[in-house]
């Protein structure tokens, strides 16, 4: 597929940015995974056009590998298992689907109940998938069983965002009213409730060392919390509108954010300074992710485009 890659120099640090027109409607979600089996890299995108697309990233090019059909409504969230073999997608049709990335075939479809699947996230061991629900519960599904195994109850509002800590100890959820909850996975106990934002939490991410939690909100701010003590460690401003997504680089040094101000920003974790801003999208940017080494960033949004950026290492 010739996707008319547009190449241009953005800034001294970022040598290239390729743009791919990827879907027929807004792209709401993207994930970047690496196969443990053969080291190949896969990018998955989910769109309001009801499709999940699987792309191979090789030799600095994006090639469409599969178009996965099955969802009846827009695809809200995608994730890739840690060994790179399975993808999960959730949709406004309230189903979670599991896909085999080797064959492009659906493995399972799980009914999450009425409007009860938003963000999906694989557990670090990839045996479970967590998703937020409109009743303030985090529902945990078994990948093998395809069934709901248990729930964690925030006793709060609709959960928009979910993240597991890489060490497997914690699960964080962000709600539509700006409340963040952190659970101890082993005991199922609610450890901390954080009230730093007063507006929806669209995204949250743990640092690779599981020490920090970074949150993104419609209030335009990014907040950094010390997980163990539940202290607010920093508030970052710079986006002119809703912050829609945040992701940490695998080497713990940077994180990236995307916003409805059409920009993607790279932040240094130690100084909390914004070190790069990209204005390549024509509309709000729903998703931003690093690849497994942290050498690349992908962004996708309402303009139906995928951008790939080179990161300074």
CSV table of N, CA and C in Angstrom, one decimal, residues 76-201:
chain,number,residue,atom,x,y,z
A,76,UNK,N,-12.8,2.4,20.6
A,76,UNK,CA,-12.4,3.4,21.6
A,76,UNK,C,-11.0,3.2,22.1
A,77,UNK,N,-10.5,2.0,22.2
A,77,UNK,CA,-9.3,1.7,22.8
A,77,UNK,C,-8.7,0.4,22.2
A,78,UNK,N,-7.3,0.4,22.1
A,78,UNK,CA,-6.6,-0.9,21.7
A,78,UNK,C,-5.4,-1.0,22.6
A,79,UNK,N,-5.0,-2.3,22.7
A,79,UNK,CA,-3.7,-2.5,23.4
A,79,UNK,C,-3.2,-3.8,22.8
A,80,UNK,N,-1.8,-4.0,23.0
A,80,UNK,CA,-1.1,-5.2,22.5
A,80,UNK,C,-0.5,-5.9,23.7
A,81,UNK,N,-0.6,-7.2,23.7
A,81,UNK,CA,-0.1,-8.0,24.8
A,81,UNK,C,1.4,-7.8,24.8
A,82,UNK,N,2.1,-8.1,26.0
A,82,UNK,CA,3.5,-7.8,26.1
A,82,UNK,C,4.4,-8.6,25.3
A,83,UNK,N,3.9,-9.8,24.9
A,83,UNK,CA,4.8,-10.6,24.0
A,83,UNK,C,4.5,-10.3,22.5
A,84,UNK,N,3.5,-9.4,22.3
A,84,UNK,CA,3.3,-8.9,20.9
A,84,UNK,C,2.4,-9.8,20.1
A,85,UNK,N,1.8,-10.8,20.7
A,85,UNK,CA,1.0,-11.8,19.9
A,85,UNK,C,-0.5,-11.5,19.8
A,86,UNK,N,-1.0,-10.8,20.8
A,86,UNK,CA,-2.5,-10.7,20.8
A,86,UNK,C,-2.8,-9.2,20.9
A,87,UNK,N,-3.9,-8.8,20.3
A,87,UNK,CA,-4.4,-7.4,20.4
A,87,UNK,C,-5.7,-7.5,21.1
A,88,UNK,N,-6.0,-6.4,21.9
A,88,UNK,CA,-7.4,-6.3,22.4
A,88,UNK,C,-8.0,-5.0,21.9
A,89,UNK,N,-9.3,-5.0,21.7
A,89,UNK,CA,-9.9,-3.7,21.3
A,89,UNK,C,-11.2,-3.6,22.0
A,90,UNK,N,-11.6,-2.4,22.3
A,90,UNK,CA,-12.9,-2.2,22.9
A,90,UNK,C,-13.7,-1.1,22.1
A,91,UNK,N,-15.0,-1.2,22.1
A,91,UNK,CA,-15.8,-0.4,21.2
A,91,UNK,C,-17.0,0.2,21.9
A,92,UNK,N,-17.6,1.2,21.3
A,92,UNK,CA,-18.9,1.7,21.7
A,92,UNK,C,-20.0,0.6,21.6
A,93,UNK,N,-19.7,-0.5,20.9
A,93,UNK,CA,-20.7,-1.6,20.9
A,93,UNK,C,-20.6,-2.4,22.2
A,94,UNK,N,-19.8,-2.0,23.2
A,94,UNK,CA,-19.7,-2.6,24.5
A,94,UNK,C,-19.1,-4.0,24.4
A,95,UNK,N,-18.4,-4.3,23.4
A,95,UNK,CA,-17.7,-5.6,23.3
A,95,UNK,C,-16.2,-5.4,23.3
A,96,UNK,N,-15.5,-6.3,23.9
A,96,UNK,CA,-14.0,-6.4,23.9
A,96,UNK,C,-13.7,-7.5,23.0
A,97,UNK,N,-12.8,-7.3,22.0
A,97,UNK,CA,-12.4,-8.4,21.1
A,97,UNK,C,-10.9,-8.6,21.2
A,98,UNK,N,-10.6,-9.9,21.2
A,98,UNK,CA,-9.2,-10.3,21.2
A,98,UNK,C,-8.8,-10.8,19.8
A,99,UNK,N,-7.7,-10.4,19.3
A,99,UNK,CA,-7.3,-10.7,17.9
A,99,UNK,C,-5.9,-11.4,17.9
A,100,UNK,N,-5.7,-12.4,17.1
A,100,UNK,CA,-4.4,-13.0,16.9
A,100,UNK,C,-3.6,-12.2,15.9
A,101,UNK,N,-2.5,-11.6,16.3
A,101,UNK,CA,-1.8,-10.8,15.4
A,101,UNK,C,-0.9,-11.5,14.3
A,102,UNK,N,-0.8,-12.8,14.5
A,102,UNK,CA,-0.1,-13.7,13.5
A,102,UNK,C,-1.0,-13.9,12.3
A,103,UNK,N,-2.3,-14.2,12.6
A,103,UNK,CA,-3.2,-14.6,11.6
A,103,UNK,C,-4.2,-13.5,11.2
A,104,UNK,N,-4.4,-12.5,12.0
A,104,UNK,CA,-5.4,-11.5,11.8
A,104,UNK,C,-6.8,-11.9,12.1
A,105,UNK,N,-6.9,-13.0,12.8
A,105,UNK,CA,-8.2,-13.6,13.1
A,105,UNK,C,-8.7,-13.2,14.5
A,106,UNK,N,-10.0,-13.1,14.7
A,106,UNK,CA,-10.6,-12.9,16.0
A,106,UNK,C,-10.5,-14.1,16.9
A,107,UNK,N,-9.9,-14.0,18.1
A,107,UNK,CA,-9.8,-15.1,19.0
A,107,UNK,C,-11.1,-15.2,19.9
A,108,UNK,N,-11.5,-14.0,20.4
A,108,UNK,CA,-12.7,-14.0,21.3
A,108,UNK,C,-13.4,-12.7,21.2
A,109,UNK,N,-14.7,-12.7,21.5
A,109,UNK,CA,-15.5,-11.5,21.7
A,109,UNK,C,-16.1,-11.6,23.0
A,110,UNK,N,-15.9,-10.6,23.8
A,110,UNK,CA,-16.5,-10.6,25.2
A,110,UNK,C,-17.5,-9.4,25.4
A,111,UNK,N,-18.6,-9.8,25.8
A,111,UNK,CA,-19.7,-8.8,26.1
A,111,UNK,C,-19.4,-8.1,27.4
A,112,UNK,N,-19.1,-6.8,27.4
A,112,UNK,CA,-18.8,-6.2,28.6
A,112,UNK,C,-20.0,-5.5,29.3
A,113,UNK,N,-21.2,-5.8,28.8
A,113,UNK,CA,-22.4,-5.2,29.3
A,113,UNK,C,-22.7,-3.9,28.7
A,114,UNK,N,-23.9,-3.3,28.9
A,114,UNK,CA,-24.2,-2.0,28.3
A,114,UNK,C,-23.2,-0.9,28.6
A,115,UNK,N,-22.7,-0.3,27.5
A,115,UNK,CA,-21.7,0.8,27.6
A,115,UNK,C,-20.6,0.5,28.6
A,116,UNK,N,-20.3,-0.8,28.8
A,116,UNK,CA,-19.3,-1.1,29.9
A,116,UNK,C,-17.9,-1.4,29.4
A,117,UNK,N,-17.4,-0.9,28.4
A,117,UNK,CA,-16.0,-1.0,28.1
A,117,UNK,C,-15.5,0.3,27.5
A,118,UNK,N,-14.5,0.8,28.1
A,118,UNK,CA,-13.9,2.0,27.6
A,118,UNK,C,-12.4,1.7,27.3
A,119,UNK,N,-11.5,2.2,28.1
A,119,UNK,CA,-10.1,1.9,27.9
A,119,UNK,C,-9.8,0.4,28.2
A,120,UNK,N,-9.1,-0.3,27.3
A,120,UNK,CA,-8.6,-1.6,27.7
A,120,UNK,C,-7.1,-1.6,27.9
A,121,UNK,N,-6.6,-2.4,28.8
A,121,UNK,CA,-5.2,-2.5,29.1
A,121,UNK,C,-4.9,-3.9,29.5
A,122,UNK,N,-3.8,-4.5,28.9
A,122,UNK,CA,-3.3,-5.8,29.3
A,122,UNK,C,-2.6,-5.7,30.6
A,123,UNK,N,-2.7,-6.7,31.5
A,123,UNK,CA,-1.9,-6.7,32.7
A,123,UNK,C,-0.5,-7.0,32.3
A,124,UNK,N,0.5,-6.7,33.1
A,124,UNK,CA,1.9,-6.9,32.7
A,124,UNK,C,2.2,-8.4,32.3
A,125,UNK,N,1.5,-9.4,32.9
A,125,UNK,CA,1.8,-10.8,32.5
A,125,UNK,C,0.9,-11.2,31.3
A,126,UNK,N,0.1,-10.2,30.9
A,126,UNK,CA,-0.8,-10.4,29.7
A,126,UNK,C,-1.9,-11.5,29.9
A,127,UNK,N,-2.1,-11.9,31.2
A,127,UNK,CA,-3.2,-12.9,31.4
A,127,UNK,C,-4.5,-12.3,31.6
A,128,UNK,N,-4.6,-11.0,31.9
A,128,UNK,CA,-5.8,-10.3,32.1
A,128,UNK,C,-5.9,-9.0,31.3
A,129,UNK,N,-7.2,-8.6,31.1
A,129,UNK,CA,-7.5,-7.3,30.5
A,129,UNK,C,-8.3,-6.5,31.4
A,130,UNK,N,-7.9,-5.3,31.7
A,130,UNK,CA,-8.7,-4.4,32.6
A,130,UNK,C,-9.5,-3.4,31.7
A,131,UNK,N,-10.7,-3.1,32.1
A,131,UNK,CA,-11.4,-2.0,31.4
A,131,UNK,C,-12.3,-1.3,32.4
A,132,UNK,N,-12.4,0.0,32.2
A,132,UNK,CA,-13.3,0.8,33.0
A,132,UNK,C,-14.7,0.7,32.6
A,133,UNK,N,-15.6,1.0,33.6
A,133,UNK,CA,-17.0,0.9,33.3
A,133,UNK,C,-17.7,2.2,33.7
A,134,UNK,N,-19.0,2.3,33.2
A,134,UNK,CA,-19.7,3.6,33.5
A,134,UNK,C,-20.2,3.6,35.0
A,135,UNK,N,-20.2,2.4,35.6
A,135,UNK,CA,-20.6,2.3,37.0
A,135,UNK,C,-19.5,2.5,38.0
A,136,UNK,N,-18.3,2.9,37.5
A,136,UNK,CA,-17.2,3.2,38.4
A,136,UNK,C,-16.5,1.9,38.9
A,137,UNK,N,-16.7,0.8,38.2
A,137,UNK,CA,-16.0,-0.4,38.4
A,137,UNK,C,-14.9,-0.7,37.4
A,138,UNK,N,-13.8,-1.2,37.8
A,138,UNK,CA,-12.8,-1.7,36.9
A,138,UNK,C,-13.1,-3.2,36.8
A,139,UNK,N,-13.4,-3.6,35.6
A,139,UNK,CA,-13.7,-5.0,35.3
A,139,UNK,C,-12.4,-5.7,34.7
A,140,UNK,N,-12.1,-6.9,35.3
A,140,UNK,CA,-10.9,-7.6,34.9
A,140,UNK,C,-11.4,-8.9,34.2
A,141,UNK,N,-11.0,-9.0,32.9
A,141,UNK,CA,-11.4,-10.2,32.1
A,141,UNK,C,-10.1,-11.1,32.0
A,142,UNK,N,-10.4,-12.4,32.0
A,142,UNK,CA,-9.3,-13.4,31.7
A,142,UNK,C,-9.1,-13.5,30.2
A,143,UNK,N,-7.9,-13.5,29.8
A,143,UNK,CA,-7.6,-13.6,28.4
A,143,UNK,C,-7.9,-15.0,27.9
A,144,UNK,N,-7.5,-16.0,28.7
A,144,UNK,CA,-7.8,-17.4,28.4
A,144,UNK,C,-9.3,-17.7,28.4
A,145,UNK,N,-9.9,-17.3,29.6
A,145,UNK,CA,-11.3,-17.7,29.8
A,145,UNK,C,-12.3,-16.8,28.9
A,146,UNK,N,-11.9,-15.6,28.6
A,146,UNK,CA,-12.8,-14.7,27.9
A,146,UNK,C,-13.9,-14.2,28.8
A,147,UNK,N,-13.8,-14.4,30.1
A,147,UNK,CA,-14.9,-14.0,31.0
A,147,UNK,C,-14.4,-13.0,32.0
A,148,UNK,N,-15.4,-12.3,32.6
A,148,UNK,CA,-15.1,-11.4,33.7
A,148,UNK,C,-14.7,-12.2,34.9
A,149,UNK,N,-13.5,-12.0,35.4
A,149,UNK,CA,-12.9,-12.7,36.5
A,149,UNK,C,-13.2,-12.0,37.9
A,150,UNK,N,-13.1,-10.7,37.9
A,150,UNK,CA,-13.4,-10.0,39.1
A,150,UNK,C,-13.5,-8.5,38.8
A,151,UNK,N,-13.9,-7.7,39.8
A,151,UNK,CA,-14.0,-6.3,39.6
A,151,UNK,C,-13.4,-5.6,40.8
A,152,UNK,N,-12.9,-4.4,40.5
A,152,UNK,CA,-12.4,-3.5,41.6
A,152,UNK,C,-13.3,-2.3,41.6
A,153,UNK,N,-13.9,-1.9,42.7
A,153,UNK,CA,-14.9,-0.9,42.8
A,153,UNK,C,-14.4,0.4,43.3
A,154,UNK,N,-14.4,1.4,42.5
A,154,UNK,CA,-14.0,2.8,43.0
A,154,UNK,C,-15.1,3.5,43.7
A,155,UNK,N,-16.3,2.9,43.6
A,155,UNK,CA,-17.6,3.6,44.1
A,155,UNK,C,-17.7,5.0,43.6
A,156,UNK,N,-17.2,5.2,42.4
A,156,UNK,CA,-17.2,6.5,41.8
A,156,UNK,C,-17.9,6.6,40.5
A,157,UNK,N,-17.5,7.5,39.7
A,157,UNK,CA,-18.1,7.8,38.4
A,157,UNK,C,-17.5,7.0,37.2
A,158,UNK,N,-18.0,7.2,36.0
A,158,UNK,CA,-17.6,6.5,34.8
A,158,UNK,C,-16.0,6.6,34.7
A,159,UNK,N,-15.4,5.4,34.5
A,159,UNK,CA,-14.0,5.3,34.4
A,159,UNK,C,-13.5,5.4,32.9
A,160,UNK,N,-12.8,6.5,32.6
A,160,UNK,CA,-12.4,6.7,31.2
A,160,UNK,C,-11.0,6.1,31.0
A,161,UNK,N,-10.1,6.0,32.0
A,161,UNK,CA,-8.8,5.6,31.7
A,161,UNK,C,-8.3,4.6,32.7
A,162,UNK,N,-7.4,3.7,32.3
A,162,UNK,CA,-6.9,2.6,33.1
A,162,UNK,C,-5.4,2.4,32.8
A,163,UNK,N,-4.6,2.1,33.8
A,163,UNK,CA,-3.2,1.7,33.6
A,163,UNK,C,-2.8,0.8,34.7
A,164,UNK,N,-2.0,-0.2,34.3
A,164,UNK,CA,-1.3,-1.1,35.2
A,164,UNK,C,0.1,-0.6,35.4
A,165,UNK,N,0.6,-0.7,36.6
A,165,UNK,CA,2.0,-0.4,36.9
A,165,UNK,C,2.8,-1.6,36.3
A,166,UNK,N,4.0,-1.2,35.6
A,166,UNK,CA,4.8,-2.3,35.0
A,166,UNK,C,5.2,-3.4,36.0
A,167,UNK,N,5.4,-3.1,37.3
A,167,UNK,CA,5.8,-4.1,38.2
A,167,UNK,C,4.6,-5.0,38.6
A,168,UNK,N,3.4,-4.7,38.1
A,168,UNK,CA,2.3,-5.6,38.4
A,168,UNK,C,1.6,-5.4,39.7
A,169,UNK,N,2.0,-4.4,40.5
A,169,UNK,CA,1.5,-4.2,41.8
A,169,UNK,C,0.2,-3.4,41.9
A,170,UNK,N,0.2,-2.4,41.0
A,170,UNK,CA,-0.9,-1.4,41.1
A,170,UNK,C,-1.7,-1.3,39.8
A,171,UNK,N,-3.0,-0.9,40.0
A,171,UNK,CA,-3.8,-0.5,38.9
A,171,UNK,C,-4.4,0.9,39.2
A,172,UNK,N,-4.3,1.8,38.2
A,172,UNK,CA,-4.8,3.1,38.4
A,172,UNK,C,-6.0,3.3,37.4
A,173,UNK,N,-7.0,4.1,37.9
A,173,UNK,CA,-8.1,4.4,37.1
A,173,UNK,C,-8.4,5.9,37.2
A,174,UNK,N,-8.9,6.5,36.1
A,174,UNK,CA,-9.2,7.9,36.0
A,174,UNK,C,-10.6,8.0,35.6
A,175,UNK,N,-11.4,8.9,36.3
A,175,UNK,CA,-12.8,9.0,36.1
A,175,UNK,C,-13.2,10.3,35.4
A,176,UNK,N,-14.5,10.3,35.0
A,176,UNK,CA,-15.0,11.5,34.3
A,176,UNK,C,-15.1,12.7,35.2
A,177,UNK,N,-15.1,12.5,36.5
A,177,UNK,CA,-15.2,13.7,37.4
A,177,UNK,C,-13.8,14.1,37.9
A,178,UNK,N,-12.7,13.5,37.3
A,178,UNK,CA,-11.4,14.0,37.7
A,178,UNK,C,-10.8,13.2,38.8
A,179,UNK,N,-11.5,12.2,39.4
A,179,UNK,CA,-10.9,11.4,40.5
A,179,UNK,C,-10.0,10.3,40.0
A,180,UNK,N,-8.9,10.1,40.6
A,180,UNK,CA,-8.0,9.0,40.3
A,180,UNK,C,-7.9,8.0,41.4
A,181,UNK,N,-8.0,6.7,41.2
A,181,UNK,CA,-7.9,5.7,42.2
A,181,UNK,C,-6.8,4.8,41.9
A,182,UNK,N,-6.1,4.4,42.9
A,182,UNK,CA,-5.0,3.4,42.8
A,182,UNK,C,-5.3,2.2,43.6
A,183,UNK,N,-5.3,1.0,43.0
A,183,UNK,CA,-5.6,-0.2,43.7
A,183,UNK,C,-4.3,-1.0,43.9
A,184,UNK,N,-4.3,-1.8,45.0
A,184,UNK,CA,-3.3,-2.8,45.1
A,184,UNK,C,-3.9,-4.1,44.5
A,185,UNK,N,-3.3,-4.6,43.4
A,185,UNK,CA,-3.8,-5.7,42.7
A,185,UNK,C,-3.9,-7.0,43.5
A,186,UNK,N,-2.9,-7.3,44.3
A,186,UNK,CA,-2.8,-8.5,45.1
A,186,UNK,C,-4.0,-8.6,46.0
A,187,UNK,N,-4.3,-7.6,46.7
A,187,UNK,CA,-5.4,-7.6,47.7
A,187,UNK,C,-6.7,-7.1,47.2
A,188,UNK,N,-6.7,-6.4,46.1
A,188,UNK,CA,-7.9,-5.8,45.5
A,188,UNK,C,-8.3,-4.5,46.3
A,189,UNK,N,-7.5,-4.1,47.3
A,189,UNK,CA,-7.8,-2.9,48.1
A,189,UNK,C,-7.6,-1.6,47.4
A,190,UNK,N,-8.4,-0.6,47.6
A,190,UNK,CA,-8.2,0.7,47.2
A,190,UNK,C,-7.2,1.4,48.1
A,191,UNK,N,-6.0,1.7,47.5
A,191,UNK,CA,-4.9,2.3,48.3
A,191,UNK,C,-5.0,3.8,48.4
A,192,UNK,N,-5.2,4.5,47.3
A,192,UNK,CA,-5.2,5.9,47.2
A,192,UNK,C,-6.3,6.5,46.3
A,193,UNK,N,-6.9,7.6,46.8
A,193,UNK,CA,-7.8,8.4,45.9
A,193,UNK,C,-7.2,9.8,45.8
A,194,UNK,N,-6.9,10.2,44.5
A,194,UNK,CA,-6.3,11.4,44.3
A,194,UNK,C,-7.2,12.4,43.6
A,195,UNK,N,-7.3,13.6,44.1
A,195,UNK,CA,-8.3,14.6,43.6
A,195,UNK,C,-7.7,15.8,43.0
A,196,UNK,N,-6.6,15.6,42.2
A,196,UNK,CA,-5.9,16.7,41.6
A,196,UNK,C,-6.5,17.4,40.5
A,197,UNK,N,-7.4,16.7,39.8
A,197,UNK,CA,-8.1,17.3,38.6
A,197,UNK,C,-9.6,17.4,38.9
A,198,UNK,N,-10.2,18.4,38.3
A,198,UNK,CA,-11.7,18.6,38.6
A,198,UNK,C,-12.5,18.2,37.3
A,199,UNK,N,-11.7,17.7,36.3
A,199,UNK,CA,-12.4,17.4,35.0
A,199,UNK,C,-11.9,16.0,34.5
A,200,UNK,N,-12.6,15.5,33.5
A,200,UNK,CA,-12.3,14.1,33.1
A,200,UNK,C,-10.8,13.8,32.9
A,201,UNK,N,-10.4,12.6,33.4
A,201,UNK,CA,-9.1,12.1,33.2
A,201,UNK,C,-9.1,11.2,32.0
